[in-house]
Coordinates of C-alpha atoms in Angstrom, one line a residue:
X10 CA -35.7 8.2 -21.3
X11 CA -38.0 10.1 -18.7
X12 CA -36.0 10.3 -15.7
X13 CA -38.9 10.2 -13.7
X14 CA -38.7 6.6 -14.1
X15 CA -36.3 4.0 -12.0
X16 CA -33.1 3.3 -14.1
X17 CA -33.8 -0.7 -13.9
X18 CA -30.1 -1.6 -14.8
X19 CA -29.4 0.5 -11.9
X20 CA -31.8 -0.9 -9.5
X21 CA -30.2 -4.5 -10.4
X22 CA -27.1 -3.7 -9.8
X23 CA -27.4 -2.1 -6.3
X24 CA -29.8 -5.1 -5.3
X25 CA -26.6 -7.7 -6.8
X26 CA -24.3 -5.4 -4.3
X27 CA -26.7 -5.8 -1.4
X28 CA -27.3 -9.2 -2.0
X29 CA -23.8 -10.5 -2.1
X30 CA -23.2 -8.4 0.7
X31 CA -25.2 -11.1 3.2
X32 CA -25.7 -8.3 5.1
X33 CA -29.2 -7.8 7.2
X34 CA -29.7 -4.1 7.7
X35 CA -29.2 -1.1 5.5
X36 CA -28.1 2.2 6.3
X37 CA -27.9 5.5 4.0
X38 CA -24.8 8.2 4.5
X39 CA -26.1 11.2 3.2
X40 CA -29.3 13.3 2.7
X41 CA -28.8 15.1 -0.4
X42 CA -30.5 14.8 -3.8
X43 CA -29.0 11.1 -4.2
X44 CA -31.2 9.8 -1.2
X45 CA -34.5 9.6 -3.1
X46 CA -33.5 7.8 -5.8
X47 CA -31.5 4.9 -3.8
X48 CA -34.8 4.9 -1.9
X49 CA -36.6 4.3 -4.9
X50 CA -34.8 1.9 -6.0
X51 CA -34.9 -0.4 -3.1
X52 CA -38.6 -0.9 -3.0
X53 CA -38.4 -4.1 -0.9
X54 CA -35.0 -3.5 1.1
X55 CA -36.0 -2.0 4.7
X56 CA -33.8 0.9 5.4
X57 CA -33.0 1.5 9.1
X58 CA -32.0 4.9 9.2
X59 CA -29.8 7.6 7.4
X60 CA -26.5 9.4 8.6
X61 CA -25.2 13.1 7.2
X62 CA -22.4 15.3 8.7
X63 CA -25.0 18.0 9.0
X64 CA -25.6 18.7 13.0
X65 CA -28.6 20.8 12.2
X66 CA -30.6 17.8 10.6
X67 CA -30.3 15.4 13.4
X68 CA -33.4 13.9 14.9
X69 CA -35.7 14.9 12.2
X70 CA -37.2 12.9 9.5
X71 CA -36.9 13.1 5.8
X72 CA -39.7 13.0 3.0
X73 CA -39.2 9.0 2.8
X74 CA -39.6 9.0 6.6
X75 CA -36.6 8.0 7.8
X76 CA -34.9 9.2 10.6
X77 CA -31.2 11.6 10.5
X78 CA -29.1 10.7 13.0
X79 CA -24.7 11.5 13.3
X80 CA -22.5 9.6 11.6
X81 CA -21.3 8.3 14.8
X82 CA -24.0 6.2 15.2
X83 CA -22.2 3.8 12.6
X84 CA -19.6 3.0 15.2
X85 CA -22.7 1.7 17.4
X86 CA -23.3 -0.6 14.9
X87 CA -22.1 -4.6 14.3
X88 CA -20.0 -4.6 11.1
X89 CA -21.0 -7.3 9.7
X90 CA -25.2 -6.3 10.4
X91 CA -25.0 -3.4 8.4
X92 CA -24.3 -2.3 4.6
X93 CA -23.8 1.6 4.1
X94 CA -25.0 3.0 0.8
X95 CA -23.2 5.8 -0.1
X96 CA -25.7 8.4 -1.2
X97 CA -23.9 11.8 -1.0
X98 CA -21.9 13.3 -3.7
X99 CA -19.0 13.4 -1.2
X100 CA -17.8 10.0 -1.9
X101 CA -14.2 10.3 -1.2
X102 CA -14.0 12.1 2.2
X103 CA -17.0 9.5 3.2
X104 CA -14.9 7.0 1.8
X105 CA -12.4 8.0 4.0
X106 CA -14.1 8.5 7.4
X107 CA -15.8 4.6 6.9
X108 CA -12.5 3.5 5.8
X109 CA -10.7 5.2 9.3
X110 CA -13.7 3.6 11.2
X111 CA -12.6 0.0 9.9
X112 CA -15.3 -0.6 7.5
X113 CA -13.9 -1.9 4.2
X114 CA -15.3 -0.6 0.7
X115 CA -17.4 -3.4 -1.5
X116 CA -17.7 -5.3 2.0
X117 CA -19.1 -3.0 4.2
X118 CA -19.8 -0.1 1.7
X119 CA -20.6 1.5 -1.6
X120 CA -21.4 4.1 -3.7
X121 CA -25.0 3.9 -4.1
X122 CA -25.0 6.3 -7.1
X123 CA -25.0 5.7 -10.6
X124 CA -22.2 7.8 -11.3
X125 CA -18.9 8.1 -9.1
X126 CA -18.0 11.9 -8.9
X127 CA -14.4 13.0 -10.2
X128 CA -12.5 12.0 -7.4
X129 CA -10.7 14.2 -4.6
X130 CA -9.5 11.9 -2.6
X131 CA -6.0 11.8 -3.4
X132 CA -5.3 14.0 -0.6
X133 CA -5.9 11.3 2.0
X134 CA -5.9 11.3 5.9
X135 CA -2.3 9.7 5.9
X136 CA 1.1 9.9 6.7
X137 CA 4.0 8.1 5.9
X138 CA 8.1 7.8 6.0
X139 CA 10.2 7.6 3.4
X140 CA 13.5 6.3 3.1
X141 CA 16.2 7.5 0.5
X142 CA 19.9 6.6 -0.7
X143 CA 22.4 8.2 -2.6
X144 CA 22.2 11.8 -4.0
X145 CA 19.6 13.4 -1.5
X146 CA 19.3 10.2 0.5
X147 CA 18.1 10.3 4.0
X148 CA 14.5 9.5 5.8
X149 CA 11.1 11.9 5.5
X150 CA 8.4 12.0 6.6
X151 CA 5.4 13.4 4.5
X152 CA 1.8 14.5 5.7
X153 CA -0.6 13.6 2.6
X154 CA -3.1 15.7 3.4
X155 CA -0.7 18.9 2.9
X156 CA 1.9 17.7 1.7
X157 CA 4.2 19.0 4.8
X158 CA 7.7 17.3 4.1
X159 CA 10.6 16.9 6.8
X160 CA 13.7 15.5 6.0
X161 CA 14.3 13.2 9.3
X162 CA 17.7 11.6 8.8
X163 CA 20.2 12.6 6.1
X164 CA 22.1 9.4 5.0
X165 CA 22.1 6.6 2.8
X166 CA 19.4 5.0 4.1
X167 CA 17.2 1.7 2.5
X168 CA 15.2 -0.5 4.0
X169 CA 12.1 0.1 6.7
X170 CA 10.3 -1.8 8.6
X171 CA 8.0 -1.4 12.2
X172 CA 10.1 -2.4 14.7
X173 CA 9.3 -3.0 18.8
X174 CA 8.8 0.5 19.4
X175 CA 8.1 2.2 16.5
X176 CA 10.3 1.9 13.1
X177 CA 13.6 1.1 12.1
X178 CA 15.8 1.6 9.2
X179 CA 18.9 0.4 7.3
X180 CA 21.8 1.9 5.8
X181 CA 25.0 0.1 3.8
X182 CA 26.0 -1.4 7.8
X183 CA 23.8 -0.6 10.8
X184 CA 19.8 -0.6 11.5
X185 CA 18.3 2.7 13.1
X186 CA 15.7 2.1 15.7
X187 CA 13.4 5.3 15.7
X188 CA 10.4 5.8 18.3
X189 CA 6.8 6.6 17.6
X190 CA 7.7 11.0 17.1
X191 CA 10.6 9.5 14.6
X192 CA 13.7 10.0 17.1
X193 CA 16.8 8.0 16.6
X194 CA 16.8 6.1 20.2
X195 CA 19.3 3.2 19.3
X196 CA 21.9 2.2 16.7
X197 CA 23.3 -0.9 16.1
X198 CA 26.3 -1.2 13.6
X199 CA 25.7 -5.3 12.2
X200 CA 28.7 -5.5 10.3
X201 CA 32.6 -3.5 9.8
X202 CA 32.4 -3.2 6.9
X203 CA 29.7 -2.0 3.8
X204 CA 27.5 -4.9 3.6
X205 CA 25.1 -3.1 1.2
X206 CA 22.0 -4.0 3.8
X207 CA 18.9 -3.4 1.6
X208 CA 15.5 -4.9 3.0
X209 CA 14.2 -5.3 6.3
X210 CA 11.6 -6.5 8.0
X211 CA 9.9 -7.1 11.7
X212 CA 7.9 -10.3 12.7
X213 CA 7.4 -11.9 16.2
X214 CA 10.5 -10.7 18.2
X215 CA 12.6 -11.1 15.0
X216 CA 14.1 -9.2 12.1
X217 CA 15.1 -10.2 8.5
X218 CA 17.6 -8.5 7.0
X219 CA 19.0 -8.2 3.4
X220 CA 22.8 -8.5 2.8
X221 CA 22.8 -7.1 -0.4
X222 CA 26.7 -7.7 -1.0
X223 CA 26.9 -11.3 0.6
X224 CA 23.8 -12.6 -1.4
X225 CA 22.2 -13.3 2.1
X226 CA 18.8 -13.5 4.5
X227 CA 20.3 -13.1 8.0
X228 CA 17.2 -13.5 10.7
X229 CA 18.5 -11.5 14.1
X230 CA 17.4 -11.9 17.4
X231 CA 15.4 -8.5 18.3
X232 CA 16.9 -8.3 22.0
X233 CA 20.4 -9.7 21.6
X234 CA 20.8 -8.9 17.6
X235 CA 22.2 -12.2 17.6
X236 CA 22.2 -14.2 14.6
X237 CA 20.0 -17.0 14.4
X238 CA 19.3 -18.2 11.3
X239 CA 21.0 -17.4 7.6
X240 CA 20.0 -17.9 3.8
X241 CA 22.5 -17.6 1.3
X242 CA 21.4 -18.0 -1.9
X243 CA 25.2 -17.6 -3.7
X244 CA 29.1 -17.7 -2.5
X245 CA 29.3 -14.6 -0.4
X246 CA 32.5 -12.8 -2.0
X247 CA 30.2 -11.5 -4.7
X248 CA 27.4 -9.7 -5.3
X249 CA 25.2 -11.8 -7.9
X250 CA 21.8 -12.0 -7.5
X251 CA 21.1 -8.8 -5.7
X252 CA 18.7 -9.7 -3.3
X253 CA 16.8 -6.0 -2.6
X254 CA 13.9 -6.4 -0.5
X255 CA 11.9 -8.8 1.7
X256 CA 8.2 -9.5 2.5
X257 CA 7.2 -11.6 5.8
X258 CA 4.1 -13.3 6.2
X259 CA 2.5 -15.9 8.3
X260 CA 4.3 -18.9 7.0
X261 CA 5.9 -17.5 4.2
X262 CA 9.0 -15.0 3.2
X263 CA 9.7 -13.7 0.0
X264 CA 12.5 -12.1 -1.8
X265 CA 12.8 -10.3 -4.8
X266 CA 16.2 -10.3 -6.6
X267 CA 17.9 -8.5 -9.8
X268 CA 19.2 -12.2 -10.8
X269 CA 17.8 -15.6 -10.1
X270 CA 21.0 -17.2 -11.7
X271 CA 23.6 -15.0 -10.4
X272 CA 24.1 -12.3 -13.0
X273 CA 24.2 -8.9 -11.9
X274 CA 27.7 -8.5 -13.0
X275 CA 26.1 -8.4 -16.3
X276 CA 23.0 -6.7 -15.0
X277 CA 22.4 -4.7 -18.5
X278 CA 22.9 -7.4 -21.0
X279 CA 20.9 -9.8 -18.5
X280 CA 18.8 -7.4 -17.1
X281 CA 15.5 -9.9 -17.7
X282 CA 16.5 -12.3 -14.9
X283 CA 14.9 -10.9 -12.0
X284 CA 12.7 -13.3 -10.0
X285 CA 10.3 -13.0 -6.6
X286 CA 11.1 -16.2 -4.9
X287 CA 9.0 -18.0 -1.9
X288 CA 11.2 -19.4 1.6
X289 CA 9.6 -21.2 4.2
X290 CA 9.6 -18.7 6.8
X291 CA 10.8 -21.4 9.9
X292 CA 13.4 -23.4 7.9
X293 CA 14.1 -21.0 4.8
X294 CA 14.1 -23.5 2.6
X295 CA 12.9 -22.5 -1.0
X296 CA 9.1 -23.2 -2.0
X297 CA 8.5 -21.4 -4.8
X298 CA 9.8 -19.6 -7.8
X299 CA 6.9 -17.0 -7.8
X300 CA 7.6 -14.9 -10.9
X301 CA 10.9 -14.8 -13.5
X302 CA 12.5 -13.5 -16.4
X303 CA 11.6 -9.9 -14.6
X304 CA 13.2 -6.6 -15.2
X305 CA 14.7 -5.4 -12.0
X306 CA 11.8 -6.4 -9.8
X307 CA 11.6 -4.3 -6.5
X308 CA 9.3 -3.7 -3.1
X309 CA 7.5 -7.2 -3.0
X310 CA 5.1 -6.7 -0.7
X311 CA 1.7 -8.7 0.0
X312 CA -1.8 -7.2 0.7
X313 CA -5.2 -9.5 1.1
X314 CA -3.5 -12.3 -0.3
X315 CA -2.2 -10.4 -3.0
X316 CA 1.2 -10.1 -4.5
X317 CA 2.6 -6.7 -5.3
X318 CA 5.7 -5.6 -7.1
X319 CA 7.8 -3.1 -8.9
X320 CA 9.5 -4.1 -12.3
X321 CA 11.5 -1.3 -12.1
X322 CA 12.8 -1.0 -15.8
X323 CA 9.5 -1.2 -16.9
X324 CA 8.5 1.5 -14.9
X325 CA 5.6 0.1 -13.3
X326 CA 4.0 -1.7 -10.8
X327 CA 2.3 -5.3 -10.7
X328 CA -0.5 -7.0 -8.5
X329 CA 0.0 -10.8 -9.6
X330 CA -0.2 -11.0 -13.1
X331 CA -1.5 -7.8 -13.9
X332 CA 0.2 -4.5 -14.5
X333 CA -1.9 -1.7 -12.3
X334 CA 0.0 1.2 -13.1
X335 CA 2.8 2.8 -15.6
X336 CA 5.1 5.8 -14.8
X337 CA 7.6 7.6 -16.4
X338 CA 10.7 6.7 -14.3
X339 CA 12.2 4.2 -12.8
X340 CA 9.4 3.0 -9.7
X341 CA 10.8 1.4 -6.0
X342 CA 8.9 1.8 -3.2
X343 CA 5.4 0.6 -2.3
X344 CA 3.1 0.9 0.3
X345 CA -1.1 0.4 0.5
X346 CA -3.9 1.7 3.1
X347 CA -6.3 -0.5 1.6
X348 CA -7.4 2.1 -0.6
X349 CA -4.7 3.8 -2.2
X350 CA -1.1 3.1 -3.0
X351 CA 2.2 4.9 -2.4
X352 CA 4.6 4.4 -5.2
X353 CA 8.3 5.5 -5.2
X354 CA 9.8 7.3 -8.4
X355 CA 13.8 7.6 -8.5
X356 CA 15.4 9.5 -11.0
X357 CA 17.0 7.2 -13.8
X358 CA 20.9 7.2 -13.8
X359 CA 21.3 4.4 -16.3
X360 CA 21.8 4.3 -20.2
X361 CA 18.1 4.4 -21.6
X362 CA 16.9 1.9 -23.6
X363 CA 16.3 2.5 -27.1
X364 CA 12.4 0.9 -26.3
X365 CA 11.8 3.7 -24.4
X366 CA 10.4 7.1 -25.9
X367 CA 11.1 9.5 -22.6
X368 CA 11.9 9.2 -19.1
X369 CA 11.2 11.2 -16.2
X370 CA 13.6 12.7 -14.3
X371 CA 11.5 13.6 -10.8
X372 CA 11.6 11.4 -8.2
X373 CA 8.6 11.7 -5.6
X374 CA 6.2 9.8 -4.5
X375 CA 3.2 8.9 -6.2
X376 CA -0.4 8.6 -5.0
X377 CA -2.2 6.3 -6.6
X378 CA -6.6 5.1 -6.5
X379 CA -6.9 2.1 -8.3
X380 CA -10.3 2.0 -8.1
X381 CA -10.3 5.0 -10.4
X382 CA -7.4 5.2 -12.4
X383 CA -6.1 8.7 -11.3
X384 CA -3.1 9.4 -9.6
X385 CA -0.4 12.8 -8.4
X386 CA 3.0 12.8 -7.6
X387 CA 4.5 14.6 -4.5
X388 CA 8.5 15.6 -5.8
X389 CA 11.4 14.6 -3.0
X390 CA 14.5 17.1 -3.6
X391 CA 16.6 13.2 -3.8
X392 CA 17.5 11.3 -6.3
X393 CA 16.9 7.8 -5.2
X394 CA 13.8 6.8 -3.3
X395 CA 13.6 3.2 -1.9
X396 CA 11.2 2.3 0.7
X397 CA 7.6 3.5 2.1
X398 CA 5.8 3.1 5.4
X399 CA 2.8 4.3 6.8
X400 CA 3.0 5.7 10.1
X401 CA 0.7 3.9 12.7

């Protein structure tokens, strides 16, 4: 086909992106070989104006007559006025930029082009902290962009969760509580003895924590740690359905849990009744059995609505119903910017299952665009990793 001519199956489908956008004003990020054939395409879409990083070209006009102005102009803007085609080649740091700005990709922006360049961005703008236990196990934090590790804490340490002041984090008996540059300003010890505290998390002046060993949801007071509140799914003298981690939302908490039944003494002969269950988050009363029959499910978490998990023996990780990625060890651990996620790998320390073929034996982090299907893998010298958190 002469290329001189307008791809029409193109020009349809960036007119379907703009129109379900409902948005009123266009704007163009880039001024490179891609802007004339967006503009060409869009023969009856008014553009306002195009942005580029390069200083030199501000204020003047291109060949389709429209004027250059800084990036920073987008910030001037009302969100929900103006869509932002992509029209540069350097999707994945633009992507990034909008996405720091607050503007969200397929809702505020695409790429305009017909093809999506091989992508770089899995070196994002982020940071986050790490918590380990066992062999290794302690709390890091890890610049993306570099990959600058620094082992914080050394310990046996699980869950993590914001807190009041910054983060806070478990290990087998006490909770951590570490300010916004990561120092240790408070402990409090919650029980004598090892209660096996796995999840945690922070919501309106309260925490949630996992007793792992008791089979319990105790809901703590955040300025007198005073109980107020407890779940317990099982008799307390035993550790049966291995309740690991805990998501809060508005009305809603959820748990996922080795056993539904209570069989974790059995764990590898009945290793295929893990569930995520639903509590009411003011009464914690049950509402839902959300999924079952899973393989050591992990790191239930909730993003736009959506329900994230690990089944760890399966080596992967879920969004509802649909397995988004596959790994090669055993996976705990997520965490999401909107963009990418940030998936735990531990090393596997159990007898391998004759289904499998071959097993890592790293244990990292990995970065993960879903978008695109690629991913990397940043190695932790630990053997266990269990939770993630972005740093504010």
């Amino acid at each position: 086909m002469d290329k001189r001519f307008v791809d029409f199956n193109y020009m349809l489908k960036l007119k379907q992106k703009l129109i379900a956008s409902g948005k009123e004003e266009v704007i163009l990020f880039g001024i490179g070989s891609g802007l004339d054939k967006v503009y060409k395409s869009l023969p009856f879409y008014t553009i306002k104006y195009v942005v580029d990083t390069d200083e030199s070209k501000w204020g003047t006009i291109t060949e389709q007559g429209l004027e250059i102005k800084s990036p920073n102009h987008l910030l001037e803007e009302k969100k929900d006025n103006i869509f932002i085609l992509i029209t540069s080649s350097s999707y994945y740091e633009i992507c990034s930029q909008l996405t720091d700005w607050g503007f969200r990709e397929d809702i505020d922006f695409v790429y305009a082009l017909p093809n999506v360049p091989m992508p770089t961005g899995l070196y994002p703008n982020q940071e986050i902290l790490v918590t380990c236990c066992g062999s290794g196990g302690g709390v890091f934090h890890i610049n993306l962009r570099d990959d600058t590790i620094t082992k914080l804490m050394s310990g046996d340490f699980r869950g993590i969760s914001y807190g009041p002041n910054g983060y806070c984090v478990l290990n087998e008996s006490s909770i951590f509580f570490l300010d916004e540059k990561f120092a240790v300003y408070k402990e409090k010890k919650l029980h004598d003895r090892d209660f096996d505290l796995h999840g945690i998390a922070y919501d309106d002046g309260r925490f949630f924590i996992i007793e792992t060993a008791t089979n319990t949801l105790t809901v703590y007071d955040e300025h007198s740690m005073e109980i107020e509140k407890q779940l317990n799914l099982s008799k307390p003298d035993e550790d049966l359905n291995h309740i690991n981690d805990i998501f809060v939302g508005e009305e809603s908490i959820y748990l996922s849990m080795l056993s539904m039944k209570g069989l974790t003494k059995n764990l590898w002969t009945d290793r295929q009744d893990g569930a995520i269950v639903e509590f009411d988050k003011k009464t914690l009363e049950p509402k839902n059995i959300i999924k079952q029959n899973l393989n050591f499910p992990h790191s239930v978490k909730v993003y736009n609505g959506e329900l994230y998990y690990c089944e760890s023996l399966n080596f992967n990780v879920v969004k509802k119903d649909e397995e988004l990625v596959s790994y090669g060890g055993f996976t705990r651990g997520i965490e999401s910017d909107g963009r990418l996620l940030y998936i735990g790998q531990s090393t596997f320390r159990n007898a391998i299952a004759h289904t499998v073929k071959s097993v890592s034996m790293d244990a990292g982090i990995h970065i993960f665009d879903p978008m695109h299907r690629t991913t990397r893998m940043i190695k932790l010298d630990t053997d266990n990793v269990y939770g993630i958190l972005l740093v504010k």
